[in-house]
CSV table of C-alpha atoms in Angstrom, one decimal:
chain,number,residue,atom,x,y,z
C,64,MET,CA,131.1,109.1,75.8
C,65,ILE,CA,127.3,108.5,75.5
C,66,PRO,CA,126.6,105.0,74.1
C,67,GLU,CA,125.4,104.8,70.5
C,68,LEU,CA,121.7,103.9,70.1
C,69,LEU,CA,122.2,102.3,66.7
C,70,GLU,CA,125.7,100.9,66.7
C,71,THR,CA,125.6,98.3,64.0
C,72,LYS,CA,126.5,100.0,60.7
C,73,GLY,CA,124.6,98.6,57.6
C,74,LYS,CA,122.0,97.0,59.8
C,75,ASN,CA,120.1,100.1,60.9
C,76,THR,CA,116.7,98.9,59.8
C,77,LYS,CA,113.4,98.6,61.5
C,78,GLU,CA,113.6,94.8,61.4
C,79,TYR,CA,117.1,94.7,62.9
C,80,TRP,CA,116.0,97.2,65.6
C,81,GLU,CA,113.0,95.1,66.5
C,82,GLN,CA,114.6,91.7,66.3
C,83,VAL,CA,118.2,92.4,67.6
C,84,ARG,CA,119.1,95.9,68.9
C,85,ARG,CA,115.9,96.7,70.9
C,86,PRO,CA,115.9,93.4,72.8
C,87,GLU,CA,119.6,93.8,73.5
C,88,ILE,CA,119.1,97.3,75.0
C,89,GLN,CA,116.2,96.1,77.1
C,90,ARG,CA,118.3,93.3,78.5
C,91,LEU,CA,121.1,95.8,79.4
C,92,PHE,CA,118.6,97.9,81.3
C,93,GLU,CA,117.3,94.8,83.1
C,94,LYS,CA,120.8,93.6,84.1
C,95,TRP,CA,122.4,96.9,85.1
C,96,VAL,CA,119.6,99.4,86.0
C,97,TYR,CA,116.0,98.3,86.8
C,98,GLY,CA,116.5,94.6,87.4
C,99,VAL,CA,114.9,91.7,85.6
C,100,THR,CA,111.1,91.7,85.4
C,101,PRO,CA,109.9,88.1,86.1
C,102,LYS,CA,108.5,86.4,83.1
C,103,GLU,CA,106.4,83.7,85.0
C,104,PRO,CA,102.7,84.6,84.7
C,105,LEU,CA,100.4,85.3,87.6
C,106,GLU,CA,97.9,82.5,88.4
C,107,GLU,CA,95.1,84.9,88.8
C,108,ILE,CA,94.1,88.6,88.7
C,109,ASN,CA,90.9,89.4,90.5
C,110,ALA,CA,89.1,92.8,90.4
C,111,GLN,CA,86.6,94.1,92.9
C,112,ILE,CA,84.7,97.4,92.6
C,113,LEU,CA,84.7,98.7,96.2
C,114,ASN,CA,82.5,101.7,95.7
C,115,THR,CA,81.3,104.2,93.1
C,116,GLU,CA,80.2,107.8,93.3
C,117,LEU,CA,79.4,110.7,91.0
C,118,LEU,CA,81.6,113.9,90.9
C,119,GLU,CA,81.5,117.2,89.0
C,120,ASN,CA,77.7,117.6,89.4
C,121,GLY,CA,77.2,114.1,87.9
C,122,ARG,CA,79.5,114.5,84.9
C,123,VAL,CA,82.2,112.1,86.2
C,124,LYS,CA,81.7,108.6,87.6
C,125,LYS,CA,84.4,107.5,90.1
C,126,GLU,CA,85.0,103.8,90.8
C,127,GLU,CA,87.4,102.5,93.4
C,128,VAL,CA,88.7,99.1,92.3
C,129,LEU,CA,90.9,96.6,94.2
C,130,LEU,CA,93.1,94.4,92.1
C,131,GLU,CA,94.4,91.2,93.7
C,132,LEU,CA,97.3,89.3,92.3
C,133,LYS,CA,97.8,85.6,93.1
C,134,ARG,CA,100.8,83.3,92.7
C,135,ASN,CA,102.1,80.2,94.5
C,136,GLY,CA,99.4,80.5,97.2
C,137,LYS,CA,100.2,84.1,98.0
C,138,VAL,CA,98.1,87.2,97.4
C,139,CYS,CA,98.8,90.9,97.3
C,140,GLY,CA,96.7,93.8,95.9
C,141,PHE,CA,96.5,97.5,95.2
C,142,ARG,CA,93.7,100.0,94.6
C,143,CYS,CA,93.0,102.1,91.6
C,144,ARG,CA,90.6,105.0,91.2
C,145,LEU,CA,88.9,105.1,87.8
C,146,PHE,CA,87.3,108.4,86.6
C,147,LEU,CA,85.0,107.9,83.7
C,148,PRO,CA,82.7,110.3,81.7
C,149,ALA,CA,79.3,109.6,83.2
C,150,ASP,CA,77.7,109.7,79.8
C,151,LEU,CA,80.1,107.2,78.3
C,152,LYS,CA,78.4,105.4,75.4
C,153,LYS,CA,81.3,103.6,73.7
C,154,PRO,CA,84.8,102.3,74.7
C,155,ALA,CA,87.1,105.2,75.5
C,156,PRO,CA,90.9,105.7,75.6
C,157,ALA,CA,92.4,105.5,79.0
C,158,ILE,CA,95.3,107.2,80.8
C,159,ILE,CA,97.0,105.3,83.6
C,160,MET,CA,98.8,107.5,86.2
C,161,LEU,CA,101.2,105.5,88.4
C,162,ASN,CA,101.0,106.7,92.0
C,163,PRO,CA,103.8,105.4,94.4
C,164,PHE,CA,103.0,108.2,96.9
C,165,SER,CA,99.8,106.9,98.6
C,166,ARG,CA,101.6,105.4,101.6
C,167,ASN,CA,104.1,108.3,102.1
C,168,LYS,CA,102.4,111.2,103.9
C,169,LYS,CA,105.5,113.3,103.7
C,170,LEU,CA,105.0,113.5,100.0
C,171,ASP,CA,101.3,114.1,100.1
C,172,TYR,CA,99.5,117.5,100.3
C,173,PRO,CA,95.9,118.7,99.9
C,174,GLY,CA,94.9,118.6,96.2
C,175,LYS,CA,97.7,116.3,95.1
C,176,GLU,CA,95.4,113.9,93.4
C,177,MET,CA,93.9,116.6,91.3
C,178,ASP,CA,97.5,117.7,90.3
C,179,HIS,CA,98.4,114.2,89.3
C,180,MET,CA,95.0,113.1,88.0
C,181,PRO,CA,92.9,116.1,87.0
C,182,TYR,CA,89.9,114.0,86.2
C,183,ASP,CA,87.8,117.0,85.2
C,184,LEU,CA,90.2,117.8,82.3
C,185,ILE,CA,90.7,114.1,81.3
C,186,THR,CA,87.0,113.1,81.2
C,187,SER,CA,86.0,116.3,79.4
C,188,GLN,CA,88.1,115.1,76.5
C,189,GLY,CA,86.2,111.8,76.5
C,190,TYR,CA,89.0,109.8,78.2
C,191,ILE,CA,89.2,107.6,81.3
C,192,GLY,CA,91.7,108.4,84.0
C,193,ILE,CA,93.1,105.7,86.2
C,194,HIS,CA,95.1,106.6,89.4
C,195,ALA,CA,96.9,103.5,90.5
C,196,ASP,CA,98.3,103.2,94.0
C,197,VAL,CA,101.2,101.0,93.0
C,198,ASP,CA,103.1,101.4,96.3
C,199,GLU,CA,100.4,99.2,97.9
C,200,LEU,CA,102.1,96.4,96.0
C,201,CYS,CA,105.6,97.6,96.8
C,202,ALA,CA,106.2,100.1,99.6
C,203,ASP,CA,108.6,103.0,98.8
C,204,ASP,CA,110.6,102.0,101.8
C,205,PRO,CA,114.0,100.2,101.9
C,206,ASP,CA,112.8,98.2,104.9
C,207,LEU,CA,109.4,97.2,103.5
C,208,TYR,CA,109.7,96.9,99.8
C,209,GLN,CA,110.3,93.2,99.9
C,210,GLU,CA,106.8,92.7,101.2
C,211,GLY,CA,103.8,92.3,98.9
C,212,LEU,CA,104.8,91.8,95.2
C,213,TRP,CA,108.3,90.7,96.1
C,214,GLU,CA,106.9,87.8,98.0
C,215,LEU,CA,105.1,86.6,94.9
C,216,TYR,CA,108.3,87.0,92.8
C,217,PRO,CA,111.3,86.9,95.2
C,218,GLY,CA,114.7,87.9,93.9
C,219,ARG,CA,118.2,87.2,95.2
C,220,ALA,CA,120.6,88.1,92.5
C,221,GLU,CA,122.4,91.4,91.8
C,222,ASP,CA,120.0,92.0,88.9
C,223,SER,CA,116.8,91.3,90.9
C,224,TRP,CA,114.2,94.0,90.4
C,225,GLY,CA,113.6,97.0,92.7
C,226,ALA,CA,110.6,99.1,93.5
C,227,ILE,CA,110.6,101.0,90.2
C,228,GLY,CA,110.5,97.7,88.3
C,229,MET,CA,107.7,96.5,90.5
C,230,TRP,CA,105.7,99.7,90.0
C,231,ALA,CA,106.1,99.3,86.3
C,232,PHE,CA,104.9,95.7,86.6
C,233,ALA,CA,101.8,97.0,88.4
C,234,GLY,CA,101.1,99.4,85.6
C,235,SER,CA,101.0,96.4,83.2
C,236,ARG,CA,98.6,94.6,85.5
C,237,VAL,CA,96.3,97.6,85.3
C,238,VAL,CA,96.4,97.1,81.5
C,239,ASP,CA,95.4,93.4,82.1
C,240,TYR,CA,92.4,94.6,84.1
C,241,LEU,CA,91.4,97.2,81.5
C,242,GLN,CA,91.4,94.5,78.9
C,243,MET,CA,88.7,92.7,80.9
C,244,ARG,CA,86.3,95.6,80.7
C,245,GLN,CA,84.0,96.6,77.9
C,246,ASP,CA,84.2,100.3,78.4
C,247,MET,CA,87.9,100.7,77.6
C,248,ASN,CA,89.4,101.2,74.2
C,249,CYS,CA,92.6,99.2,74.8
C,250,ASP,CA,94.0,100.2,71.5
C,251,LYS,CA,94.5,103.7,73.0
C,252,LEU,CA,96.2,103.4,76.4
C,253,ALA,CA,98.7,105.9,77.8
C,254,VAL,CA,100.9,105.5,80.9
C,255,CYS,CA,102.2,108.5,82.9
C,256,GLY,CA,104.1,109.2,86.0
C,257,CYS,CA,105.7,112.0,88.0
C,258,SER,CA,109.2,112.0,89.4
C,259,ARG,CA,110.0,108.4,90.7
C,260,ALA,CA,106.7,107.3,89.0
C,261,GLY,CA,108.0,108.9,85.8
C,262,LYS,CA,110.9,106.5,85.9
C,263,ALA,CA,108.4,103.6,86.4
C,264,ALA,CA,106.1,104.8,83.6
C,265,LEU,CA,109.0,104.9,81.1
C,266,TRP,CA,110.1,101.4,82.1
C,267,CYS,CA,106.5,100.2,82.0
C,268,GLY,CA,106.0,101.6,78.5
C,269,ALA,CA,109.4,100.3,77.3
C,270,GLN,CA,108.4,96.8,78.2
C,271,ASP,CA,104.7,96.7,77.5
C,272,GLN,CA,103.9,97.1,73.8
C,273,ARG,CA,100.1,97.3,74.6
C,274,ILE,CA,100.7,100.8,75.9
C,275,SER,CA,100.3,103.1,73.0
C,276,LEU,CA,101.6,106.4,74.4
C,277,VAL,CA,104.1,107.2,77.2
C,278,ILE,CA,104.5,110.3,79.3
C,279,SER,CA,107.4,111.2,81.7
C,280,ASN,CA,106.9,114.1,84.1
C,281,VAL,CA,110.1,115.4,85.8
C,282,SER,CA,111.6,111.9,86.0
C,283,GLY,CA,115.2,113.0,86.0
C,284,CYS,CA,118.1,110.7,87.0
C,285,THR,CA,117.4,107.1,85.8
C,286,GLY,CA,114.3,108.4,84.1
C,287,ALA,CA,114.3,110.7,81.1
C,288,ALA,CA,117.6,112.5,81.8
C,289,ILE,CA,120.9,111.6,80.3
C,290,THR,CA,123.1,110.3,83.1
C,291,ARG,CA,126.5,111.4,81.8
C,292,GLY,CA,127.2,115.0,82.6
C,293,LYS,CA,123.9,115.9,84.2
C,294,THR,CA,123.5,118.3,87.0
C,295,GLY,CA,121.7,117.6,90.3
C,296,GLU,CA,121.1,114.0,91.1
C,297,HIS,CA,123.6,111.3,90.1
C,298,VAL,CA,123.9,107.5,90.5
C,299,ILE,CA,125.6,107.9,93.8
C,300,ASP,CA,122.7,110.0,95.2
C,301,ILE,CA,119.9,107.8,94.0
C,302,THR,CA,121.4,104.5,95.0
C,303,THR,CA,122.4,105.9,98.5
C,304,LYS,CA,119.1,107.5,99.3
C,305,PHE,CA,116.8,105.1,97.5
C,306,PRO,CA,118.7,101.7,97.4
C,307,HIS,CA,115.5,99.8,97.0
C,308,TRP,CA,114.4,101.5,93.7
C,309,LEU,CA,116.9,99.8,91.4
C,310,CYS,CA,118.8,96.5,91.1
C,311,LYS,CA,122.0,96.2,93.1
C,312,ASN,CA,124.2,96.2,90.0
C,313,TYR,CA,123.3,99.8,89.4
C,314,ALA,CA,125.1,101.0,92.6
C,315,SER,CA,128.4,99.7,91.2
C,316,PHE,CA,128.4,102.6,88.8
C,317,SER,CA,128.1,105.2,91.5
C,318,HIS,CA,131.6,106.7,90.7
C,319,ARG,CA,131.9,105.5,87.2
C,320,GLU,CA,128.9,106.6,85.3
C,321,GLU,CA,130.9,106.8,82.1
C,322,GLU,CA,131.2,103.0,82.1
C,323,LEU,CA,127.4,102.4,82.1
C,324,PRO,CA,126.6,100.3,79.1
C,325,VAL,CA,123.4,102.3,78.6
C,326,ASP,CA,122.1,105.8,79.0
C,327,GLN,CA,118.6,107.1,79.2
C,328,HIS,CA,118.1,108.1,75.6
C,329,MET,CA,118.2,104.4,75.0
C,330,LEU,CA,115.3,103.9,77.4
C,331,LEU,CA,113.2,106.6,75.6
C,332,ALA,CA,114.0,104.9,72.3
C,333,LEU,CA,112.5,101.7,73.5
C,334,CYS,CA,109.1,103.5,73.3
C,335,ALA,CA,109.4,104.0,69.6
C,336,PRO,CA,107.5,104.2,67.4
C,337,ARG,CA,104.8,105.0,69.9
C,338,PRO,CA,104.3,108.7,70.9
C,339,LEU,CA,106.4,109.9,73.8
C,340,TYR,CA,106.1,113.1,75.8
C,341,VAL,CA,108.8,114.3,78.2
C,342,SER,CA,108.3,117.3,80.5
C,343,SER,CA,110.5,119.2,82.9
C,344,ALA,CA,110.3,122.0,85.4
C,345,SER,CA,112.5,125.1,84.9
C,346,GLU,CA,113.6,125.3,88.6
C,347,ASP,CA,114.1,121.5,88.9
C,348,VAL,CA,118.0,121.4,88.9
C,349,TRP,CA,117.9,118.0,90.6
C,350,ALA,CA,116.2,116.4,87.6
C,351,ASP,CA,118.0,118.7,85.1
C,352,PRO,CA,115.7,119.8,82.3
C,353,HIS,CA,118.5,120.2,79.7
C,354,SER,CA,119.5,116.5,80.2
C,355,GLU,CA,115.9,115.4,79.9
C,356,PHE,CA,115.6,117.3,76.7
C,357,LEU,CA,118.9,116.0,75.4
C,358,ALA,CA,117.7,112.4,76.0
C,359,ALA,CA,114.5,113.0,74.1
C,360,GLN,CA,116.4,114.4,71.2
C,361,MET,CA,118.8,111.5,71.1
C,362,ALA,CA,116.0,109.0,70.9
C,363,GLU,CA,115.1,110.2,67.4
C,364,PRO,CA,117.1,107.6,65.4
C,365,ALA,CA,114.8,104.9,66.6
C,366,TYR,CA,111.8,106.9,65.6
C,367,LYS,CA,113.3,107.7,62.2
C,368,LEU,CA,113.4,103.9,61.5
C,369,TYR,CA,109.6,104.1,61.4
C,370,GLY,CA,109.5,107.4,59.5
C,371,LYS,CA,108.6,109.3,62.6
C,372,GLN,CA,109.7,112.8,63.5
C,373,GLY,CA,111.4,113.5,66.9
C,374,LEU,CA,113.1,116.5,68.5
C,375,LYS,CA,116.5,116.3,66.7
C,376,GLU,CA,116.2,119.6,64.9
C,377,CYS,CA,114.7,121.5,67.8
C,378,GLU,CA,116.5,123.9,70.2
C,379,PHE,CA,115.9,123.7,74.0
C,380,PRO,CA,112.7,125.7,74.4
C,381,ARG,CA,111.9,128.6,76.6
C,382,GLU,CA,109.7,128.1,79.7
C,383,ASN,CA,106.1,127.2,78.9
C,384,GLN,CA,106.9,126.8,75.1
C,385,PRO,CA,105.8,123.3,74.3
C,386,ILE,CA,107.1,121.3,71.3
C,387,LYS,CA,104.3,119.0,70.0
C,388,ASN,CA,104.8,118.8,66.3
C,389,GLY,CA,106.4,115.4,66.2
C,390,CYS,CA,106.1,111.9,67.7
C,391,VAL,CA,108.2,113.1,70.6
C,392,GLY,CA,106.9,116.0,72.5
C,393,TYR,CA,108.5,118.2,75.2
C,394,HIS,CA,107.9,121.2,77.5
C,395,ASN,CA,109.8,122.9,80.3
C,396,ARG,CA,107.1,124.2,82.7
C,397,GLN,CA,108.0,127.3,84.7
C,398,GLY,CA,108.4,126.3,88.3
C,399,VAL,CA,109.5,123.6,90.6
C,400,HIS,CA,109.6,119.8,90.6
C,401,GLY,CA,106.1,118.2,90.5
C,402,CYS,CA,103.1,117.6,88.3
C,403,ARG,CA,100.7,120.5,87.7
C,404,ARG,CA,97.6,121.3,85.7
C,405,TYR,CA,99.6,123.1,83.1
C,406,ASP,CA,101.5,119.8,82.4
C,407,TRP,CA,98.2,118.0,81.9
C,408,GLU,CA,96.9,120.6,79.6
C,409,GLN,CA,99.9,120.0,77.3
C,410,TYR,CA,99.7,116.2,77.7
C,411,LEU,CA,96.1,116.2,76.6
C,412,LEU,CA,96.8,118.3,73.6
C,413,PHE,CA,99.5,115.8,72.6
C,414,ILE,CA,97.3,112.8,73.3
C,415,LYS,CA,94.5,114.3,71.2
C,416,GLN,CA,96.8,114.1,68.1
C,417,TYR,CA,97.0,110.3,68.4
C,418,PHE,CA,93.8,109.3,70.3
C,419,LYS,CA,91.4,110.8,67.8
């Protein structure tokens, strides 16, 4: 049985959600799935612009920025590439794309950055795109992930964070940096991620209320897809192949998924009342589009507490038939796992409704 999102009868109000139920759900995800995000602040965040250049015949300004995090005498850092409209005259909304693929050449290919961060499309809408190499803080490697950010916040317990939690933390540190700049409209910030980064983007958006719109691209198991009854990847698969992604407690549910105290519709609901977009790929059985859509539908009760429309009354759409008429959007792109230009065209149309 899938856990109830709003389980306390007679207390299903916005106030009860914000003060009691929402924090309770977040603590459950920390303890059993993603691990606890450290609450102790960093001592310092330093930013250095490494280089700049003009792209798209001078229409786009690219900045490569190094962010350094300091705590307890230790330092680690990661790079971001910012793409800004060259003629920017006032603070603009920004879209942060988490990139945990920069150190893994097996998952790289020519043109991947333009698939994941199509800066020509983004800047043409007047937005700023940020491609953040979060795996420079935490390698996507079971033998190396405890270098870098882990050394600033070491964990030892069964609920210590894994790579996805650290990548989500890095996304919030990008927000810290954007708030230092004068050219960012920090009231309109989106976070996005593809596949494993989609899981991190959802967890980042769930925890950081400064993020005003959340996008999940083919995030699948332990991302946007309902765990119970899904096809493709299961808890046993993800914790065996990627034991460093999640807290150690999660692996204990490898053969008893029905006993998980949470399911992924509850993660999506933590984004309420902020706009949420979930996307799938029709041939991506491993992620399971139907389960991703089901979770997006089942998050609606949290949105209804704020008078927002979700996906409850919608049927699973045909390929390339986006649903964008509510605060929760969805599409199932024709094709295989990954992030493509078509996906971004839909995201930008959805974003435009809220980042006017």
